[in-house]
Coordinates of C-alpha atoms in Angstrom, one line a residue:
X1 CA -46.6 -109.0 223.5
X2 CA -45.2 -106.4 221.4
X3 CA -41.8 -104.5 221.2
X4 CA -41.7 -101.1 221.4
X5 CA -38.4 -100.4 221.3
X6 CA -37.7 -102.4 218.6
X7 CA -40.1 -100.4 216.2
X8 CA -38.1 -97.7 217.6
X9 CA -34.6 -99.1 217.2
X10 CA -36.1 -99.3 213.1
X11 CA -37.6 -96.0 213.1
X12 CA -34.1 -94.8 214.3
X13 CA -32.1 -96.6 212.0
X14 CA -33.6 -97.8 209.1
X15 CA -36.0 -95.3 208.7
X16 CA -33.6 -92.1 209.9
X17 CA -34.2 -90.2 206.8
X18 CA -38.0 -90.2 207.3
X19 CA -37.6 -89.0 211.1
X20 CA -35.2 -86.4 209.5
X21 CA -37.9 -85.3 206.9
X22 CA -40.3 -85.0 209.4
X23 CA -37.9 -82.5 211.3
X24 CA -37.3 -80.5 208.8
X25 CA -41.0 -80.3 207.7
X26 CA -41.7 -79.0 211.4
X27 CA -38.4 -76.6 210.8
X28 CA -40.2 -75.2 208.2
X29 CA -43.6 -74.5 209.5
X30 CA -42.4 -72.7 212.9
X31 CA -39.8 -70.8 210.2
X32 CA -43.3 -69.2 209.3
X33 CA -44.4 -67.8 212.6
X34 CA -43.9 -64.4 213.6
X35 CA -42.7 -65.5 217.2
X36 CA -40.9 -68.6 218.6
X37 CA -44.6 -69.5 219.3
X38 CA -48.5 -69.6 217.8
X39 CA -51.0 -70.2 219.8
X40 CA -53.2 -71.1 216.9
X41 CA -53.6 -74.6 216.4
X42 CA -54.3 -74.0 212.6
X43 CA -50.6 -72.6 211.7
X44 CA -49.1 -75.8 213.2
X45 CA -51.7 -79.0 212.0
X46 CA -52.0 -77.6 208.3
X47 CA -49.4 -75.8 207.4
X48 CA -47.5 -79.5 209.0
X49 CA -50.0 -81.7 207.2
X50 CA -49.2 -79.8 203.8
X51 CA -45.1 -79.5 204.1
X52 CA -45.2 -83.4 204.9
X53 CA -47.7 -83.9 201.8
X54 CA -45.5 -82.2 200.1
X55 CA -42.4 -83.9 201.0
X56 CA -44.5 -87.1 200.1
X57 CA -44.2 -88.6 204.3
X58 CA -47.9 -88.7 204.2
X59 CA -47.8 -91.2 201.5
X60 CA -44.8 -93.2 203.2
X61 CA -46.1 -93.0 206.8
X62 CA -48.6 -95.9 206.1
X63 CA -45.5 -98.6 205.0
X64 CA -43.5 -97.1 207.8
X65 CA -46.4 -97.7 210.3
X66 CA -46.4 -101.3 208.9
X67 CA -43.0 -102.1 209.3
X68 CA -43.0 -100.7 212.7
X69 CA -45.8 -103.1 213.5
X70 CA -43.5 -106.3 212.2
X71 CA -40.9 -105.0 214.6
X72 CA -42.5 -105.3 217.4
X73 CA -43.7 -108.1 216.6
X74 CA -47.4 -107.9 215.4
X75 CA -49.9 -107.8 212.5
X76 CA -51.6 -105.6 210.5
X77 CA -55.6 -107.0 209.7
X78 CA -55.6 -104.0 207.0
X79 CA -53.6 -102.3 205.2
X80 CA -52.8 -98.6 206.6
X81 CA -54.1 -95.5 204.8
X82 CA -52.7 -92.2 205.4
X83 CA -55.2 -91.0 206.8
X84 CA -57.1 -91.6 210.3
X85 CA -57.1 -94.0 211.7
X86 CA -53.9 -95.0 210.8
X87 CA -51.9 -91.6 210.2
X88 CA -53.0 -88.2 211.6
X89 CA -51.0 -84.6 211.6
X90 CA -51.8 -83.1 215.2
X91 CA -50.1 -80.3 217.1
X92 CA -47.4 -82.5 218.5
X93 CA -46.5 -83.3 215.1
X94 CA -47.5 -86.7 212.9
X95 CA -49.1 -89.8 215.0
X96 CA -48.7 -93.6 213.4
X97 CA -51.5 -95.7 215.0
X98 CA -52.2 -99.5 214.5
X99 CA -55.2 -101.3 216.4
X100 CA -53.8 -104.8 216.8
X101 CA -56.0 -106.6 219.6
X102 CA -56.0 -106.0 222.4
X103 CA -53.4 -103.7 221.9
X104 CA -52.4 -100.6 220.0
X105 CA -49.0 -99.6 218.6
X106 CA -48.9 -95.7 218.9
X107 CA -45.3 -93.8 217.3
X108 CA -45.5 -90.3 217.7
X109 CA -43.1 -88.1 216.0
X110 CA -43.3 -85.1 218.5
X111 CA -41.8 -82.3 216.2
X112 CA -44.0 -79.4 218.2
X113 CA -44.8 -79.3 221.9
X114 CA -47.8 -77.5 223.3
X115 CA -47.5 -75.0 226.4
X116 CA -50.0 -74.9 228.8
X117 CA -51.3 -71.7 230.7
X118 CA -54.0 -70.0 231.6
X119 CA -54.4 -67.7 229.1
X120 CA -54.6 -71.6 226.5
X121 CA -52.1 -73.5 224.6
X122 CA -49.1 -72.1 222.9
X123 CA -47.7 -74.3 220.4
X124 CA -43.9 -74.5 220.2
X125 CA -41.5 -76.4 218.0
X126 CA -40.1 -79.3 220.0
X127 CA -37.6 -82.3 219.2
X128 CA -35.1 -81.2 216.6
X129 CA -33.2 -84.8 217.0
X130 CA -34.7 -88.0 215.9
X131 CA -33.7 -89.6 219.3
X132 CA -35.8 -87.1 221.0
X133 CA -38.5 -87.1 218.3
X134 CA -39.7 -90.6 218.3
X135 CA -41.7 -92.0 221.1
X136 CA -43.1 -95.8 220.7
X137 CA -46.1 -97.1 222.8
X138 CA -48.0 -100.1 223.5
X139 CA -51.5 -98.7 224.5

């Protein structure tokens, strides 16, 4: 059975900086919008995925995912690529995913959060502290 929060505990501590990173990357991108808000889903996902390649987190997501995995006590088949399946930049900011039967360890680094309404989404940025950024599941 895997850990959760013990791939969190390491995300939190170990791997701070890259939580930080991530922030500021997210920072950056809503810095850019003419409002508080967009509610086009293409000035969040690649202006994020490009300030995160950028900052070279896309390249380091993959190990991070990995050591996540030990954590919580499980095992990679393959080694992660940073790019889907693995890593993917989505409008709640960068999504770590690791297929590990029958289970799968999902971190999500919720940097944006999206607004519901009638009129569609709004996208707006969201955690600004790593404690409140990170979210660990066993799906």
């Amino acid at each position: 059975m895997l850990d959760p929060d013990a791939a969190r505990e390491h995300l939190l501590t170990d791997r701070r900086a890259v939580v930080e990173a991530t922030i500021e990357c997210a920072d950056a991108v809503a810095a850019s919008w003419p409002e508080r808000w967009t509610t086009d889903r293409e000035r969040v996902i690649e202006p994020l995925r490009a300030a995160l390649s950028e900052a070279g987190l896309l390249g380091t997501y993959p190990s991070v995912l990995a050591e996540c995995v030990a954590c919580a006590g499980g095992e990679l088949r393959a080694e992660p690529v940073p790019y889907p399946p693995y890593v993917a930049v989505t409008t709640r900011g960068p999504v770590l995913r690791a297929t590990l039967s029958p289970e799968r360890l999902v971190v999500t680094l919720s940097v944006f959060e999206v607004e519901r309404s009638t009129a569609g989404p709004r996208y707006v940025r969201g955690a600004t502290k790593p404690e409140a950024a990170v979210d660990v599941a066993v799906r």
